Amino acid sequence: NAGVTQTPKFQVLKTGQSMTLQCAQDMNHEYMSWYRQDPGMGLRLIHYSVGAGITDQGEVPNGYNVSRSTTEDFPLRLLSAAPSQTSVYFCASSYSGQGGVVPQYFGPGTRLLVL
Amino acid sequence: AQSVAQPEDQVNVAEGNPLTVKCTYSVSGNPYLFWYVQYPNRGLQFLLKYITGDNLVKGSYGFEAEFNKSQTSFHLKKPSALVSDSALYFCAVRDISGSGTYKYIFGTGTRLKVLA
């Protein structure tokens, strides 16, 4: 299993540009999430999905869109990039079981710089 | 609202000495707590979790964590630190408020530096 994969590893954008961060998992996990990691802020939840066709907002959703057309993929779209979106983005997946108290599996991250 | 706090930005410890990374939590209901480790330029890796039962939870790489309900703490420990343990450590709690069944709240992280 490849686990959780993310592409690209690093991206530089200009303010106002759009892009999609890709996330895929091959573990047949129902639950997928996007986080951003900023110094001193820990990880903050952007959007999450509990299954194909179902998404919901997290703590910091503004400026980001998601969709979940398949179990495997959960792309994150930046419609109009802003310098405040400079961050490291992590995708994570998990599964139902143990009453839902299960760990998350994280991808390697995408480092985004918005100029 | 549920939350976790990691009061130390950095912890320094000499190799071979015991280490403790602190975490306190605030939850309504039963706490479901996790520790993750992040090595440079990598994603987070699961170390251990507490659901119920024994207050001392054992996890990967020789780490363990002590759950203390009266102090609302879940400190990460290791009897003998290794230089290779140097990394960023995150405490997390599962958010069970509203419909966020599978949402997790993370602390701000503690950087552990083990000195040779």
XYZ file of N, CA, C and O in Angstrom, chain A:
460
model
N 0.839 -1.206 0.000
C 0.000 0.000 0.000
C 0.867 1.246 0.000
O 1.850 1.319 0.724
N 0.494 2.228 -0.805
C 1.213 3.487 -0.815
C 0.790 4.362 0.357
O 1.480 5.310 0.694
N -0.372 4.067 0.950
C -0.865 4.881 2.060
C -1.542 6.140 1.543
O -2.333 6.099 0.614
N -1.191 7.275 2.121
C -1.732 8.568 1.708
C -0.658 9.291 0.896
O 0.458 9.489 1.383
N -0.984 9.664 -0.321
C -0.042 10.374 -1.171
C -0.565 11.776 -1.464
O -1.774 11.987 -1.569
N 0.372 12.706 -1.598
C 0.027 14.097 -1.891
C 0.926 14.620 -3.003
O 2.126 14.335 -3.018
N 0.339 15.380 -3.897
C 1.110 16.061 -4.926
C 0.553 17.462 -5.110
O -0.656 17.689 -4.930
N 1.406 18.436 -5.431
C 2.870 18.344 -5.491
C 3.488 18.396 -4.103
O 2.786 18.614 -3.112
N 4.773 18.235 -4.013
C 5.474 18.371 -2.739
C 5.699 19.837 -2.399
O 5.710 20.221 -1.238
N 5.900 20.627 -3.421
C 6.179 22.039 -3.214
C 5.605 22.830 -4.378
O 5.646 22.369 -5.521
N 5.039 24.008 -4.065
C 4.447 24.835 -5.111
C 4.598 26.300 -4.745
O 4.419 26.674 -3.584
N 4.929 27.103 -5.738
C 4.957 28.552 -5.585
C 3.862 29.132 -6.460
O 3.764 28.805 -7.642
N 3.038 29.976 -5.874
C 1.951 30.625 -6.596
C 2.061 32.134 -6.466
O 2.633 32.638 -5.488
N 1.472 32.831 -7.407
C 1.333 34.268 -7.285
C -0.069 34.562 -6.740
O -1.025 33.793 -6.974
N -0.183 35.664 -6.041
C -1.478 36.063 -5.502
C -2.521 36.084 -6.616
O -2.284 36.640 -7.694
N -3.672 35.466 -6.344
C -4.757 35.431 -7.303
C -4.804 34.182 -8.164
O -5.837 33.893 -8.787
N -3.720 33.436 -8.209
C -3.720 32.214 -8.991
C -4.528 31.125 -8.270
O -4.717 31.173 -7.062
N -4.956 30.172 -9.060
C -5.683 29.036 -8.481
C -4.866 27.766 -8.664
O -3.991 27.700 -9.539
N -5.128 26.794 -7.813
C -4.476 25.501 -7.972
C -5.214 24.451 -7.153
O -6.045 24.788 -6.290
N -4.910 23.212 -7.452
C -5.489 22.086 -6.731
C -4.388 21.243 -6.121
O -3.453 20.845 -6.809
N -4.515 20.993 -4.838
C -3.627 20.065 -4.150
C -4.289 18.694 -4.172
O -5.455 18.553 -3.798
N -3.516 17.727 -4.633
C -4.078 16.392 -4.776
C -3.782 15.540 -3.544
O -2.717 15.642 -2.938
N -4.749 14.694 -3.202
C -4.589 13.737 -2.108
C -5.275 12.441 -2.517
O -6.417 12.469 -3.000
N -4.591 11.337 -2.318
C -5.177 10.036 -2.618
C -4.744 9.034 -1.563
O -3.645 9.135 -1.018
N -5.647 8.080 -1.289
C -5.310 6.997 -0.356
C -5.820 5.684 -0.933
O -6.865 5.629 -1.590
N -5.052 4.628 -0.660
C -5.396 3.317 -1.211
C -5.761 2.328 -0.116
O -5.606 1.115 -0.292
N -6.255 2.827 0.998
C -6.590 1.974 2.134
C -8.096 1.803 2.303
O -8.551 1.232 3.299
N -8.868 2.351 1.363
C -10.325 2.259 1.404
C -10.899 2.920 2.665
O -11.910 2.460 3.209
N -10.249 3.991 3.093
C -10.726 4.714 4.267
C -11.900 5.616 3.897
O -11.870 6.304 2.875
N -12.896 5.634 4.775
C -14.055 6.494 4.523
C -13.730 7.969 4.801
O -14.247 8.858 4.141
N -12.924 8.207 5.812
C -12.742 9.568 6.305
C -11.447 10.179 5.796
O -10.386 9.562 5.880
N -11.573 11.380 5.266
C -10.396 12.106 4.805
C -10.508 13.558 5.248
O -11.605 14.108 5.361
N -9.339 14.137 5.503
C -9.299 15.503 6.036
C -8.142 16.270 5.419
O -7.145 15.666 5.006
N -8.292 17.580 5.415
C -7.200 18.482 5.031
C -6.885 19.392 6.219
O -7.800 19.970 6.838
N -5.596 19.500 6.517
C -5.111 20.378 7.564
C -4.072 21.340 6.982
O -3.402 21.021 6.008
N -3.922 22.467 7.644
C -2.773 23.318 7.378
C -1.964 23.440 8.661
O -2.529 23.455 9.771
N -0.646 23.471 8.477
C 0.257 23.569 9.611
C 1.035 24.864 9.508
O 1.754 25.104 8.536
N 0.896 25.676 10.523
C 1.598 26.950 10.593
C 2.367 27.023 11.904
O 1.905 26.492 12.928
N 3.526 27.683 11.911
C 4.345 27.754 13.129
C 3.549 28.304 14.314
O 2.882 29.332 14.197
N 3.627 27.613 15.432
C 2.952 28.065 16.642
C 1.450 27.849 16.655
O 0.786 28.180 17.645
N 0.914 27.325 15.566
C -0.545 27.136 15.464
C -0.935 25.665 15.467
O -2.115 25.331 15.534
N 0.009 24.782 15.374
C -0.336 23.369 15.281
C -0.996 23.063 13.956
O -0.756 23.728 12.950
N -1.847 22.052 13.961
C -2.603 21.685 12.763
C -4.028 22.197 12.904
O -4.665 21.989 13.933
N -4.497 22.821 11.853
C -5.878 23.314 11.856
C -6.645 22.667 10.721
O -6.172 22.623 9.587
N -7.839 22.213 11.024
C -8.662 21.484 10.067
C -9.313 22.444 9.078
O -9.967 23.419 9.485
N -9.161 22.151 7.785
C -9.732 23.010 6.743
C -11.090 22.459 6.300
O -12.106 23.136 6.392
N -11.080 21.242 5.781
C -12.293 20.550 5.372
C -12.121 19.074 5.660
O -10.998 18.588 5.751
N -13.232 18.372 5.761
C -13.160 16.942 5.930
C -14.312 16.265 5.218
O -15.282 16.917 4.809
N -14.189 14.953 5.060
C -15.208 14.179 4.348
C -15.401 12.849 5.067
O -14.428 12.213 5.470
N -16.657 12.457 5.205
C -16.954 11.188 5.870
C -17.318 10.103 4.859
O -17.720 9.010 5.244
N -17.179 10.417 3.583
C -17.441 9.430 2.551
C -17.609 10.121 1.213
O -17.741 11.359 1.147
N -17.614 9.338 0.153
C -17.777 9.904 -1.189
C -19.070 10.706 -1.265
O -20.127 10.233 -0.834
N -18.958 11.917 -1.778
C -20.101 12.793 -1.938
C -20.474 13.604 -0.725
O -21.404 14.416 -0.765
N -19.736 13.429 0.383
C -20.068 14.125 1.631
C -18.851 14.877 2.140
O -17.807 14.277 2.405
N -18.980 16.188 2.236
C -17.897 17.001 2.782
C -18.457 18.000 3.778
O -19.653 18.301 3.764
N -17.586 18.526 4.612
C -18.007 19.512 5.593
C -16.825 20.404 5.935
O -15.677 20.063 5.688
N -17.152 21.566 6.490
C -16.127 22.540 6.810
C -15.484 22.244 8.159
O -16.128 21.768 9.084
N -14.210 22.591 8.231
C -13.494 22.507 9.487
C -13.362 23.864 10.126
O -14.227 24.722 10.000
N -12.229 24.072 10.760
C -11.985 25.291 11.535
C -11.666 26.497 10.655
O -12.061 27.621 10.956
N -10.949 26.282 9.547
C -10.478 27.384 8.699
C -10.789 27.114 7.225
O -9.899 26.981 6.402
N -12.061 27.093 6.826
C -12.417 26.696 5.464
C -12.345 27.804 4.408
O -12.347 27.515 3.211
N -12.291 29.072 4.855
C -12.410 30.168 3.890
C -11.253 30.177 2.902
O -10.085 30.105 3.283
N -11.605 30.280 1.622
C -10.600 30.326 0.564
C -10.281 28.971 -0.033
O -9.458 28.881 -0.943
N -10.922 27.936 0.497
C -10.661 26.566 0.046
C -11.966 25.858 -0.321
O -12.972 26.036 0.351
N -11.902 25.045 -1.359
C -13.024 24.177 -1.725
C -12.548 22.740 -1.799
O -11.383 22.474 -2.139
N -13.462 21.819 -1.528
C -13.147 20.401 -1.659
C -14.312 19.692 -2.320
O -15.439 20.201 -2.365
N -14.033 18.515 -2.836
C -15.058 17.613 -3.331
C -14.558 16.197 -3.098
O -13.364 15.962 -2.941
N -15.466 15.251 -3.076
C -15.087 13.849 -2.853
C -15.949 13.004 -3.771
O -17.030 12.552 -3.405
N -15.477 12.800 -4.979
C -16.235 12.031 -5.951
C -15.947 10.533 -5.829
O -16.769 9.711 -6.255
N -14.812 10.179 -5.272
C -14.468 8.770 -5.067
C -13.958 8.584 -3.641
O -13.571 9.555 -2.979
N -13.920 7.351 -3.199
C -13.382 7.070 -1.866
C -11.901 7.413 -1.796
O -11.402 7.858 -0.777
N -11.188 7.232 -2.908
C -9.734 7.345 -2.901
C -9.220 8.786 -2.896
O -8.167 9.071 -2.347
N -9.928 9.700 -3.548
C -9.381 11.024 -3.807
C -10.109 12.133 -3.063
O -11.346 12.118 -2.966
N -9.332 13.114 -2.626
C -9.922 14.235 -1.888
C -9.097 15.492 -2.200
O -8.273 15.941 -1.413
N -9.315 16.107 -3.355
C -8.524 17.285 -3.737
C -8.954 18.544 -3.003
O -10.139 18.729 -2.670
N -7.998 19.398 -2.773
C -8.231 20.701 -2.125
C -7.943 21.792 -3.137
O -6.853 21.861 -3.680
N -8.918 22.660 -3.360
C -8.775 23.718 -4.357
C -8.642 25.084 -3.713
O -9.440 25.439 -2.824
N -7.642 25.814 -4.162
C -7.496 27.217 -3.791
C -7.978 28.029 -4.978
O -7.414 27.941 -6.068
N -9.034 28.784 -4.817
C -9.658 29.479 -5.941
C -8.888 30.723 -6.346
O -8.753 31.021 -7.527
N -8.394 31.459 -5.353
C -7.647 32.694 -5.606
C -6.642 32.834 -4.470
O -6.979 33.326 -3.396
N -5.437 32.370 -4.730
C -4.445 32.262 -3.654
C -4.096 33.621 -3.044
O -4.007 34.639 -3.747
N -3.893 33.598 -1.734
C -3.490 34.786 -0.991
C -2.250 34.454 -0.167
O -2.051 33.283 0.203
N -1.402 35.453 0.121
C -0.200 35.187 0.928
C -0.513 34.509 2.265
O 0.320 33.745 2.762
N -1.688 34.764 2.827
C -2.072 34.135 4.095
C -2.259 32.630 3.969
O -2.351 31.922 4.987
N -2.297 32.138 2.745
C -2.436 30.704 2.530
C -1.085 30.003 2.388
O -1.039 28.785 2.168
N -0.019 30.750 2.531
C 1.308 30.148 2.601
C 1.364 29.256 3.834
O 1.137 29.722 4.957
N 1.633 27.979 3.622
C 1.564 27.027 4.719
C 2.033 25.663 4.217
O 2.374 25.493 3.050
N 2.040 24.706 5.129
C 2.234 23.309 4.763
C 0.894 22.615 4.929
O 0.266 22.727 5.995
N 0.472 21.917 3.897
C -0.846 21.284 3.885
C -0.701 19.769 3.993
O 0.073 19.157 3.265
N -1.469 19.204 4.900
C -1.461 17.767 5.095
C -2.847 17.186 4.860
O -3.847 17.737 5.310
N -2.845 16.079 4.164
C -4.050 15.291 3.983
C -3.955 14.088 4.918
O -2.864 13.556 5.153
N -5.095 13.669 5.449
C -5.113 12.525 6.358
C -6.346 11.681 6.087
O -7.366 12.194 5.601
N -6.246 10.404 6.386
C -7.400 9.522 6.236
C -7.520 8.626 7.454
O -6.546 8.398 8.181
N -8.736 8.130 7.675
C -8.977 7.175 8.749
C -10.223 6.382 8.422
O -10.873 6.605 7.404
N -10.544 5.448 9.299
C -11.620 4.517 9.011
C -12.534 4.396 10.218
O -12.183 4.793 11.319
N -13.701 3.872 9.976
C -14.626 3.630 11.081
C -14.199 2.355 11.791
O -13.577 1.478 11.211
N -14.509 2.281 13.044
C -14.095 1.114 13.828
C -13.646 1.573 15.182
O -13.314 2.738 15.382
N -13.649 0.654 16.151
C -13.239 0.975 17.520
C -14.023 2.171 18.049
O -13.478 3.042 18.720
N -15.292 2.238 17.654
C -16.133 3.352 18.089
C -15.720 4.663 17.482
O -16.058 5.729 17.989
N -14.973 4.582 16.401
C -14.529 5.810 15.747
C -13.262 6.373 16.350
O -12.757 7.398 15.893
N -12.720 5.735 17.368
C -11.516 6.252 17.996
C -10.316 5.574 17.345
O -9.729 4.636 17.875
N -9.997 6.048 16.195
C -8.929 5.446 15.411
C -7.918 6.512 15.043
O -8.253 7.697 14.957
N -6.672 6.140 14.804
C -5.687 7.144 14.420
C -5.887 7.577 12.983
O -6.573 6.920 12.205
N -5.306 8.701 12.659
C -5.305 9.187 11.294
C -3.982 8.851 10.638
O -2.936 8.834 11.286
N -4.039 8.609 9.339
C -2.849 8.350 8.550
C -2.589 9.598 7.706
O -3.472 10.041 6.964
N -1.395 10.138 7.830
C -1.086 11.403 7.183
C -0.234 11.208 5.936
O 0.621 10.323 5.881
N -0.463 12.085 4.957
C 0.409 12.162 3.815
C 1.673 12.943 4.148
O 1.795 13.499 5.243
N 2.608 13.032 3.196
C 3.897 13.691 3.454
C 3.833 15.210 3.427
O 4.795 15.867 3.821
N 2.709 15.769 2.952
C 2.557 17.219 2.969
C 2.873 17.892 1.650
O 3.638 17.378 0.830
N 2.263 19.060 1.466
C 2.566 19.948 0.341
C 2.921 21.308 0.913
O 2.140 21.898 1.668
N 4.104 21.766 0.554
C 4.546 23.085 1.025
C 4.173 24.114 -0.025
O 4.596 24.021 -1.178
N 3.345 25.097 0.367
C 2.835 26.105 -0.563
C 3.327 27.482 -0.168
O 3.206 27.885 0.991
N 3.854 28.193 -1.155
C 4.315 29.567 -0.955
C 3.547 30.455 -1.910
O 3.556 30.231 -3.128
N 2.849 31.433 -1.357
C 2.083 32.374 -2.180
C 2.753 33.742 -2.101
O 2.890 34.324 -1.020
N 3.177 34.217 -3.253
C 3.893 35.503 -3.308
C 2.963 36.668 -3.608
O 1.910 36.476 -4.247
